[in-house]
Amino acid sequence: MAPSLEARALTRRFGSFVAVDNLNLNVRGSKCVGFLGPNGAGKTTTLKMFTDLIFPTSGEAFINGVSVQRERKEALSSCGTLIESPEIYPSLTPREALDMVGGLRGLPTDEIRARTRTVLDEVKMTEWADRKVGRFSKGMKQRINIAASLLSDPEVVLLDEPSTGLDPRGMAEVRSIIKDLKKGHRLILMSSHILSEVVDVCDEVALVNHGKLLFYDTLANVNARLGTGATSVDIGFTRPVSDGELATQVATLPGVSGVSRVDGKRATAMIAGGPEVQSQILARLAASELGLVSFQASRSALEEIYLKEISQGDS
Amino acid sequence: MSAAGIAPSPPTIPSAAGAGPVAASRVPGTLDQAIRLSRYQLRDYLRSRRFVLMVSIVVAIGALLTFVLSHFHGAGLTGSTDAFYGSLWAGGAPAVIVFAGIIFGGDAIAGEFQNKTGYFLMGLPIRRTSVYLGKYVAAFVASTICLLLYLAILVGNGVFYLGVGSANGALVVSLAITLLYLAALLGAVFLFSSMFKNSLYAVLVVAVLFLFGFTIIQDLVVGLVHIEPWFLITYAQSVISYPFGSIPAHIQQGPFGAVSYNPTYAEGLAIILGYAGLTALGGLALFEREEFT
Ligand SMILES: Nc1ncnc2c1ncn2[C@@H]1O[C@H](COP(=O)(O)OP(=O)(O)OP(=O)(O)O)[C@@H](O)[C@H]1O
Ligand SMILES: [Mg+2]
């Protein structure tokens, strides 16, 4: 059976404030889903209901078809979780903490040993395996948390901003860990504010704002949807370009609806049209004597859609 | 469940023993998990500064006691086994377990929220009940170690002054009652601890209640309302001394018409057992509904 996550009319109020509002989401199969939304959108609240850390006001959450609210233990047995950077008992070492996790999950001793080696290696914490967690930095703790969530080789993985507190290399490592996970028949739901990370590792995205699901779609569809809209492109030149040159040689190109200068050697152009139009503009600019060095969408398709959807919801 | 036909390359994380995701049936039962958890919790306690503090307190009290006995042992304390343990064990052990209970139990549950360690545990396939019980067992064992340390110091002195026969059956019975009292006290401490999500408040409330709060309530209840304070855990504390012979009258008529109460043996044990059971049930019920917001 394919791994699955399902929210059925999931609602959570805090007093009169509705943090998650009748959320319906059905994710199935082996893939990574990015869970996006601005601060306070309700991502963590949703993930906490998926792990029974908090209880829904109404509705229900299912992991692999098992109700989290009715059977927390069974539902979470096939699921690895990392919600809100938890802390480990400070005097335990990573090895002991992972031992505990494995023991509580009912893994046999030799399997715990082998898996501990694997996951510690994956998060690059092998040399710290026998030091006390209490003295670790935030990022080191987060690495151990990631290791713990993967220890049992779970089918479903819930991650709330997994790269929080990690250095750039750590973030890259997390991306590669998640990509590896996807190869092995797993479903990953990951909240994140780093859209480039989501574009890099996720196959699908769900966007929430004010506790409501705005859309849930594949990244491919997100890119296709944007094909028709206006794209803003950053253009860089080898030499300073004059306003006159911008007006005559850039603004006049077919598809360009406007140009504005960023500084002497850089400008931003608004382009109406899909990839073909962009490609022609790029070719013409490269052929011109302006000295083109870079031509890059200033925002990814995901970013454009994200900003558009969020601002629509707020107006 | 193999996805090998679809995946272009094999998973780089070797699937555990090729068994794939853990079957729910492999997850241990509620009690089993509680015991497993308590082992790690206990390890955390034994390595903590608070354990060192607690052991130092007991050793200091023990050293003082040994010193005083060696200089002033004519005071009747070393005259008979019952007098010796009746005052030094029955008087000292409750103090040791009140301190241990506060130190190990005060923030046991509150700390899970405040220090965010609860988020680590509760993401696992484990019932809240197992977490509560596991922490309770660990606090019980850690407190018992401190209690036994105090006992060892006392028995050492007892054997020195009264001979090997002094550590007799009465002491064993009293130790058993003391452990029951510890269970009840920790039950109450855990109950208070799960009412607060703030460690400091939990420790403060527990310390105030057990160090003097209950005693003051007891004095008020007896002195003003003239009823037997059977509903207070501290009232039952004196049964720890009962195995050593002198069981005071249930109702004692003092001067000026004042009345004081002492629990009967059975009543004392019933209060202790009642507290242990009810606080455990109450705390569990509370914790089951607790949210990690
Ligand atoms: N315990 C609580 N009591 C009251 N309000 C809460 C509580 N927990 C969350 N909220 C509110 O619910 C809303 C959603 O919070 P949540 O943490 O789910 O957002 P989020 O999408 O994870 O945001 P971020 O990206 O900042 O992590 C917020 O407005 C927050 O203030
Ligand atoms: Mg959040």
XYZ file of C-alpha atoms and ligand atoms in Angstrom:
640
model
C 0.000 0.000 0.000
C 1.263 3.459 -0.867
C 2.153 5.647 2.123
C -0.429 8.326 2.773
C -1.279 11.370 4.847
C -4.758 12.719 5.106
C -6.332 15.662 6.888
C -10.108 15.491 7.037
C -11.799 18.786 7.835
C -8.985 19.438 10.287
C -9.774 22.485 12.405
C -8.072 23.991 15.401
C -9.150 27.037 17.351
C -7.228 28.833 20.080
C -9.992 30.677 21.849
C -11.810 32.510 19.123
C -8.798 32.451 16.810
C -8.931 29.829 14.071
C -5.374 28.612 13.495
C -6.316 25.774 11.135
C -9.567 26.114 9.283
C -11.301 23.064 7.836
C -8.159 21.761 6.192
C -8.634 18.922 3.741
C -5.501 17.417 2.301
C -4.944 13.980 0.869
C -1.380 13.067 -0.032
C -0.559 9.607 -1.295
C 2.453 7.873 -2.752
C 6.195 8.089 -2.625
C 7.145 11.740 -2.879
C 8.084 14.901 -1.060
C 5.461 17.548 -0.451
C 6.449 21.064 0.506
C 4.147 22.609 3.106
C 4.294 26.349 2.622
C 2.741 29.430 4.095
C 3.684 32.698 5.786
C 4.502 32.956 9.489
C 1.460 32.047 11.537
C -0.271 30.349 8.606
C -0.922 27.202 10.646
C 1.773 24.837 9.356
C 3.188 23.828 12.716
C -0.302 23.619 14.211
C -1.302 21.237 11.421
C 1.806 19.081 11.843
C 1.225 18.977 15.601
C -2.231 17.594 15.010
C -0.706 14.985 12.703
C 1.541 13.898 15.568
C -1.061 14.188 18.353
C 0.962 16.833 20.170
C -2.208 18.918 20.153
C -5.804 17.913 19.546
C -8.058 19.154 16.751
C -11.123 21.165 17.676
C -12.784 19.107 14.974
C -11.756 16.885 12.115
C -9.220 14.117 12.031
C -5.727 13.329 10.747
C -4.652 9.989 9.278
C -1.230 8.488 8.702
C -1.312 5.488 6.382
C -5.046 5.368 6.917
C -4.762 5.142 10.718
C -6.379 7.891 12.762
C -3.806 9.788 14.789
C -6.480 10.963 17.207
C -7.886 7.516 17.863
C -4.732 5.396 17.651
C -1.708 7.594 18.162
C 0.627 4.686 18.751
C -0.233 2.728 15.664
C -0.449 5.817 13.481
C 2.977 7.065 14.560
C 4.630 3.655 14.381
C 5.231 4.043 10.654
C 6.094 7.714 10.892
C 9.235 9.690 11.711
C 8.638 13.198 13.011
C 10.541 16.370 13.695
C 8.341 19.162 14.998
C 9.638 22.483 16.325
C 13.256 21.612 17.162
C 12.721 19.464 20.259
C 15.324 18.942 22.963
C 16.920 15.687 24.037
C 17.675 14.934 27.714
C 20.877 16.954 28.033
C 23.057 14.369 29.747
C 22.370 11.700 27.134
C 24.681 11.209 24.188
C 23.336 10.956 20.623
C 23.988 7.230 20.699
C 21.977 6.846 23.913
C 19.178 9.044 22.624
C 18.957 6.978 19.439
C 19.088 3.802 21.552
C 16.110 5.113 23.472
C 14.200 5.953 20.305
C 14.949 2.539 18.832
C 13.984 0.792 22.051
C 10.707 2.676 22.367
C 9.955 1.866 18.735
C 10.663 -1.796 19.367
C 13.601 -2.195 17.008
C 15.910 -5.151 17.731
C 19.243 -4.242 19.312
C 21.430 -5.112 16.330
C 19.178 -3.141 14.022
C 19.367 -0.118 16.334
C 23.140 -0.357 16.270
C 23.304 -0.550 12.495
C 20.745 2.175 11.889
C 22.396 4.458 14.469
C 25.632 4.207 12.515
C 23.821 4.971 9.259
C 21.797 7.961 10.409
C 24.613 9.545 12.426
C 26.789 9.248 9.369
C 24.093 10.831 7.233
C 23.811 13.880 9.444
C 27.619 13.975 9.804
C 27.564 13.580 13.570
C 29.482 10.307 13.923
C 32.390 11.880 15.759
C 29.981 13.382 18.290
C 28.129 10.138 18.941
C 29.368 9.795 22.521
C 29.339 13.391 23.711
C 26.529 14.811 25.805
C 23.805 16.479 23.769
C 23.384 19.244 26.369
C 26.530 20.999 25.166
C 25.680 20.826 21.467
C 24.983 23.884 19.350
C 21.522 24.469 17.943
C 22.459 23.111 14.539
C 24.138 20.026 16.005
C 21.022 19.292 18.040
C 18.903 19.688 14.941
C 21.101 17.172 13.131
C 20.529 14.670 15.928
C 16.799 15.380 15.758
C 16.855 14.608 12.055
C 18.800 11.422 12.726
C 16.237 10.413 15.356
C 13.334 10.988 13.005
C 14.930 8.697 10.425
C 16.182 5.986 12.798
C 13.369 3.531 12.233
C 13.521 3.989 8.460
C 9.916 5.232 8.503
C 7.575 5.159 5.560
C 6.136 8.594 6.308
C 8.274 11.510 7.479
C 6.887 14.761 8.896
C 9.404 17.581 9.093
C 8.723 21.055 10.417
C 11.369 23.388 9.003
C 14.122 20.766 9.150
C 16.898 23.133 8.098
C 16.252 25.554 10.970
C 19.550 26.462 12.580
C 21.684 24.600 10.062
C 24.652 26.146 8.305
C 24.634 26.305 4.481
C 26.406 22.980 4.180
C 23.973 21.467 6.678
C 21.058 22.682 4.577
C 22.586 21.110 1.479
C 23.051 17.883 3.426
C 19.424 17.898 4.504
C 18.369 18.380 0.900
C 20.414 15.426 -0.194
C 19.099 13.293 2.690
C 15.542 14.068 1.632
C 16.293 13.308 -1.994
C 17.728 9.968 -0.922
C 14.664 9.261 1.195
C 12.403 9.794 -1.798
C 14.120 7.021 -3.682
C 13.045 4.504 -1.106
C 9.260 4.474 -1.256
C 8.616 7.189 1.279
C 6.245 10.053 1.725
C 7.727 13.229 3.153
C 5.758 16.283 4.204
C 8.063 19.158 4.958
C 7.232 22.686 6.009
C 9.706 25.298 4.909
C 10.189 28.989 4.235
C 13.077 28.370 1.893
C 11.430 28.210 -1.495
C 14.629 27.277 -3.293
C 14.907 24.270 -0.980
C 11.327 23.306 -1.783
C 11.920 23.695 -5.526
C 15.022 21.564 -5.185
C 13.627 18.604 -3.237
C 9.850 18.643 -3.426
C 7.584 17.155 -6.079
C 4.435 18.843 -4.869
C 3.516 21.858 -2.815
C 0.639 22.688 -0.504
C 0.181 26.334 0.355
C -1.713 27.477 3.443
C -2.570 30.917 4.732
C -4.771 31.876 7.675
C -5.246 28.173 8.348
C -6.817 27.507 4.975
C -5.426 25.452 2.127
C -4.923 27.775 -0.857
C -3.726 25.131 -3.271
C -2.110 21.738 -3.467
C -0.450 20.889 -6.754
C 2.642 19.446 -8.368
C 5.623 21.722 -8.909
C 5.390 20.934 -12.627
C 1.873 22.360 -12.698
C 2.980 25.386 -10.725
C 5.625 26.079 -13.348
C 3.150 25.559 -16.197
C 0.590 27.852 -14.594
C 3.104 30.619 -14.490
C 4.022 30.214 -18.164
C 1.409 32.767 -19.164
C 2.022 35.433 -16.555
C 4.618 38.188 -16.476
C 8.074 37.229 -15.246
C 10.623 39.586 -13.852
C 14.183 38.931 -15.035
C 17.463 40.276 -13.693
C 19.913 41.225 -16.431
C 23.601 41.922 -15.863
C 26.067 43.642 -18.250
C 29.865 43.738 -18.395
C 29.913 47.519 -18.694
C 27.755 50.401 -17.449
C 24.758 50.878 -19.761
C 23.036 54.195 -20.314
C 19.325 54.855 -19.914
C 19.202 55.476 -23.615
C 20.639 52.063 -24.386
C 18.171 50.388 -22.049
C 15.287 52.232 -23.671
C 16.320 51.543 -27.234
C 17.936 48.130 -27.044
C 16.101 46.345 -24.214
C 12.664 47.890 -23.767
C 11.935 47.589 -27.461
C 12.490 43.823 -27.659
C 9.290 41.887 -28.367
C 7.779 40.579 -25.107
C 9.471 43.125 -22.841
C 6.836 45.237 -21.136
C 9.132 47.384 -19.047
C 12.742 47.922 -17.930
C 14.090 49.524 -14.794
C 17.679 50.139 -13.797
C 19.063 48.507 -10.643
C 22.514 50.074 -10.893
C 25.055 50.910 -13.590
C 25.540 47.358 -14.788
C 22.225 45.773 -13.844
C 18.582 46.128 -14.814
C 15.293 44.321 -14.247
C 12.975 43.623 -17.157
C 9.327 42.562 -17.004
C 8.645 39.927 -19.626
C 5.167 38.875 -20.704
C 5.354 35.426 -22.217
C 6.574 31.916 -21.597
C 9.959 30.269 -21.956
C 10.054 30.683 -25.775
C 9.662 34.452 -25.562
C 12.308 34.584 -22.817
C 14.680 32.506 -24.881
C 14.345 34.875 -27.877
C 14.973 37.912 -25.694
C 18.034 36.237 -24.236
C 19.374 35.462 -27.719
C 18.860 39.053 -28.919
C 20.531 40.493 -25.820
C 23.469 38.131 -26.159
C 23.898 39.175 -29.768
C 23.817 42.898 -28.878
C 26.976 44.823 -28.016
C 25.714 45.588 -24.464
C 27.918 42.819 -23.017
C 25.400 40.488 -21.439
C 26.785 38.416 -18.512
C 23.673 37.209 -16.732
C 20.024 36.677 -17.422
C 18.038 35.158 -14.616
C 14.472 35.052 -13.418
C 14.448 37.208 -10.283
C 11.870 34.923 -8.726
C 11.161 31.262 -9.239
C 7.752 30.236 -10.528
C 6.977 28.977 -7.054
C 7.911 32.313 -5.542
C 5.697 34.179 -8.015
C 2.724 31.950 -7.312
C 3.378 32.050 -3.590
C 3.433 35.835 -3.461
C 0.418 36.115 -5.750
C -1.721 33.675 -3.775
C -0.749 35.125 -0.427
C -1.446 38.701 -1.473
C -4.794 37.713 -2.989
C -5.792 36.087 0.269
C -4.802 39.138 2.268
C -6.558 41.760 0.146
C 6.033 -3.059 -0.876
C 9.134 -2.858 -3.056
C 9.379 0.240 -5.163
C 12.433 -1.129 -6.904
C 10.608 -1.325 -10.191
C 9.904 2.388 -10.124
C 12.914 3.825 -8.381
C 15.823 4.324 -10.752
C 18.372 3.454 -8.090
C 18.184 1.532 -4.837
C 17.592 3.519 -1.665
C 20.881 4.824 -0.312
C 19.609 4.418 3.221
C 19.653 0.675 3.614
C 16.219 -0.417 4.623
C 16.478 -1.839 8.111
C 17.133 -5.557 7.677
C 15.123 -5.285 4.490
C 12.021 -5.364 6.651
C 10.812 -1.961 5.596
C 8.759 0.235 7.850
C 8.240 -0.937 11.377
C 5.055 -2.834 11.880
C 2.875 -1.460 14.625
C 2.941 -4.840 16.326
C 6.671 -4.412 16.920
C 6.138 -1.355 19.098
C 6.344 -2.469 22.752
C 3.347 -2.283 25.085
C 2.518 0.603 27.392
C 4.307 -0.751 30.478
C 7.245 -2.061 28.509
C 7.763 1.377 26.972
C 7.430 3.024 30.388
C 10.200 0.819 31.793
C 12.426 1.383 28.750
C 11.935 5.139 29.026
C 12.590 5.134 32.768
C 16.039 3.627 32.215
C 17.152 6.601 30.124
C 15.392 9.082 32.364
C 17.142 7.565 35.370
C 20.470 7.775 33.582
C 19.762 11.452 33.007
C 18.948 11.916 36.713
C 22.015 10.069 37.955
C 24.294 12.220 35.808
C 22.583 15.444 36.769
C 23.847 18.080 39.134
C 20.687 17.718 41.175
C 21.564 14.118 41.982
C 25.017 15.180 43.164
C 23.302 17.870 45.260
C 20.879 15.371 46.777
C 23.624 12.842 47.570
C 25.726 15.619 49.122
C 22.817 16.635 51.352
C 22.294 13.065 52.521
C 26.002 12.483 53.088
C 26.266 15.774 55.014
C 23.307 14.866 57.224
C 24.763 11.396 57.707
C 28.173 12.759 58.637
C 26.669 15.224 61.105
C 24.553 12.484 62.620
C 27.546 10.156 62.964
C 29.579 12.912 64.563
C 26.849 13.855 67.030
C 26.227 10.218 67.963
C 29.914 9.601 68.589
C 30.115 12.542 71.002
C 26.766 12.538 72.752
C 25.579 8.960 72.540
C 24.380 8.905 76.084
C 21.201 10.713 75.069
C 19.107 7.547 74.984
C 19.193 7.279 71.230
C 21.710 4.477 71.271
C 20.029 2.828 74.232
C 17.658 0.622 72.239
C 17.145 -0.382 68.627
C 13.573 0.908 68.604
C 14.562 4.271 70.042
C 17.455 4.575 67.622
C 15.504 3.867 64.429
C 12.243 5.234 65.790
C 13.713 8.683 65.951
C 16.554 8.727 63.427
C 14.897 6.722 60.634
C 11.278 7.681 61.202
C 12.325 11.282 61.708
C 14.919 11.579 58.960
C 13.615 9.412 56.129
C 10.513 11.558 55.413
C 12.740 14.615 55.126
C 15.010 12.793 52.698
C 12.129 11.723 50.486
C 10.449 15.134 50.564
C 13.672 16.691 49.294
C 14.216 13.903 46.779
C 10.613 14.154 45.620
C 10.947 17.884 45.030
C 14.330 17.588 43.374
C 13.494 14.681 41.077
C 9.762 15.065 40.652
C 9.008 18.778 40.960
C 9.639 19.599 37.337
C 9.433 16.081 35.911
C 6.309 16.754 33.878
C 6.462 20.556 33.708
C 10.013 20.263 32.376
C 8.851 18.153 29.451
C 6.904 21.185 28.264
C 9.311 23.888 29.287
C 12.524 22.241 28.138
C 10.825 20.896 25.020
C 12.042 17.364 25.716
C 8.415 16.306 25.505
C 8.360 17.173 21.825
C 11.113 14.640 21.272
C 9.297 11.855 23.100
C 5.766 12.562 21.964
C 6.702 12.368 18.303
C 7.313 8.672 18.921
C 4.687 5.919 18.894
C 4.215 6.018 22.647
C 1.209 6.727 24.811
C 1.291 9.707 27.119
C 0.663 7.237 29.941
C 3.976 5.484 29.240
C 5.856 8.764 29.380
C 4.214 9.677 32.694
C 4.838 6.256 34.234
C 8.385 6.064 32.916
C 9.263 9.383 34.472
C 7.558 8.375 37.715
C 9.511 5.135 37.955
C 12.778 6.964 37.288
C 12.062 9.569 39.968
C 11.094 6.775 42.366
C 14.314 4.850 41.785
C 16.491 7.980 42.031
C 14.779 8.968 45.321
C 15.090 5.414 46.627
C 18.835 5.468 45.978
C 19.110 8.597 48.165
C 16.898 7.018 50.799
C 18.984 3.830 50.852
C 22.125 5.904 51.198
C 20.647 7.506 54.313
C 19.615 4.074 55.551
C 23.108 2.703 55.000
C 24.632 5.484 57.099
C 22.096 4.857 59.861
C 22.563 1.092 59.815
C 26.327 1.580 59.973
C 25.917 3.587 63.153
C 23.278 1.185 64.456
C 25.529 -1.849 64.041
C 28.378 0.029 65.711
C 26.398 0.962 68.819
C 23.757 -1.753 69.048
C 25.238 -4.766 67.254
C 24.391 -6.605 64.053
C 20.997 -7.684 65.374
C 19.795 -4.091 65.474
C 18.916 -4.038 61.777
C 15.828 -6.151 62.388
C 12.435 -6.890 60.905
C 10.887 -3.692 62.268
C 13.337 -1.692 60.199
C 12.421 -3.666 57.085
C 8.692 -3.046 57.688
C 9.349 0.638 58.269
C 11.417 0.813 55.076
C 8.525 -0.736 53.161
C 6.105 1.855 54.568
C 8.589 4.609 53.758
C 8.759 3.434 50.145
C 4.951 3.479 50.002
C 5.010 6.982 51.405
C 7.538 7.920 48.732
C 5.206 6.506 46.082
C 2.349 8.631 47.414
C 4.476 11.728 47.750
C 5.824 11.379 44.212
C 2.286 10.805 42.999
C 1.257 14.128 44.483
C 4.399 15.839 43.216
C 3.764 14.513 39.689
C 0.156 15.588 39.847
C 1.167 19.153 40.697
C 3.940 19.006 38.154
C 1.491 18.156 35.385
C -0.825 20.994 36.380
C 1.867 23.509 35.482
C 3.797 23.814 32.283
C 6.373 25.936 34.047
C 9.063 24.087 36.018
C 9.667 26.871 38.500
C 6.002 27.136 39.495
C 5.738 23.376 39.817
C 8.810 23.113 42.050
C 7.724 26.111 44.137
C 4.206 24.836 44.750
C 5.431 21.358 45.584
C 8.170 22.665 47.898
C 5.832 25.042 49.733
C 3.178 22.356 50.204
C 5.453 19.597 51.399
C 7.926 21.610 53.427
C 5.352 23.540 55.470
C 2.066 24.063 53.614
C 0.466 20.772 54.566
C 1.682 21.084 58.155
C 0.107 24.517 58.477
C -3.161 23.277 56.968
C -3.045 20.338 59.364
C -2.556 22.619 62.378
C -5.377 24.874 61.216
C -7.736 21.996 60.562
C -7.035 20.362 63.904
C -6.759 23.549 65.923
C -9.728 25.470 64.554
C -12.111 23.013 62.988
C -11.321 20.124 65.338
C -11.532 17.399 62.747
C -9.115 14.652 61.976
C -6.943 15.638 58.994
C -7.208 12.242 57.321
C -7.150 13.870 53.899
C -3.578 15.138 54.253
C -0.676 12.984 53.137
C 1.647 14.471 55.764
C -0.750 13.360 58.506
C -0.013 9.733 57.627
C 3.730 10.247 57.825
C 4.002 9.166 61.462
C 3.115 5.532 60.688
C 6.703 5.187 59.492
C 7.624 5.071 63.179
C 4.908 2.588 64.183
C 6.911 -0.595 63.465
C 9.304 0.488 66.234
C 6.725 -0.092 68.931
C 5.152 3.038 70.313
C 1.865 3.713 68.567
C 0.323 6.862 70.044
C -3.365 7.076 70.978
C -5.621 7.917 68.048
C -7.074 10.947 69.818
C -4.982 12.708 72.406
C -6.522 15.090 74.889
C -4.112 17.924 75.541
C -4.231 20.673 78.185
C -6.957 23.358 77.914
C -9.244 21.041 75.964
C -6.932 20.860 72.965
C -7.235 17.706 70.897
C -4.612 16.180 68.687
C -4.901 13.274 66.309
C -2.657 10.454 65.309
C -3.537 8.058 62.525
C -4.142 4.461 63.460
C -1.819 1.984 61.786
C -4.494 0.891 59.308
C -5.679 4.426 58.691
C -2.167 5.682 58.019
C -1.503 2.935 55.513
C -4.882 3.553 53.865
C -4.150 7.281 53.503
C -0.770 6.539 51.946
C -2.178 3.947 49.562
C -5.107 6.191 48.724
C -2.826 9.088 47.914
C -0.557 6.891 45.807
C -3.489 5.546 43.793
C -5.572 8.685 43.431
C -2.705 10.993 42.565
C -1.428 8.535 39.973
C -4.862 8.284 38.376
C -5.415 12.039 38.543
C -2.006 12.867 37.130
C -2.384 10.337 34.323
C -5.821 11.648 33.420
C -4.466 15.183 33.380
C -1.413 14.323 31.308
C -3.461 12.376 28.764
C -5.296 15.615 27.975
C -2.237 17.794 27.992
C -1.204 19.506 24.756
C 2.271 20.360 23.566
C 1.388 23.743 22.121
N -0.954 27.676 21.917
C -1.423 28.651 21.157
N -2.273 29.567 21.651
C -2.773 30.551 20.891
N -2.483 30.718 19.597
C -1.640 29.839 19.018
C -1.066 28.768 19.766
N -0.271 28.055 18.930
C -0.349 28.667 17.734
N -1.169 29.729 17.774
C -1.498 30.628 16.662
O -1.864 29.850 15.557
C -1.372 30.452 14.365
C -0.630 29.409 13.581
O 0.585 29.121 14.221
P 1.618 28.094 13.607
O 2.701 27.918 14.601
O 0.900 26.885 13.174
O 2.162 28.877 12.333
P 3.262 28.430 11.298
O 2.606 28.336 9.981
O 3.986 27.232 11.768
O 4.202 29.693 11.329
P 5.803 29.805 11.213
O 6.096 29.803 9.773
O 6.105 31.118 11.831
O 6.404 28.658 11.927
C -0.530 31.631 14.798
O -1.282 32.809 14.589
C -0.293 31.434 16.246
O -0.260 32.654 16.932
Mg 5.939 26.834 12.415
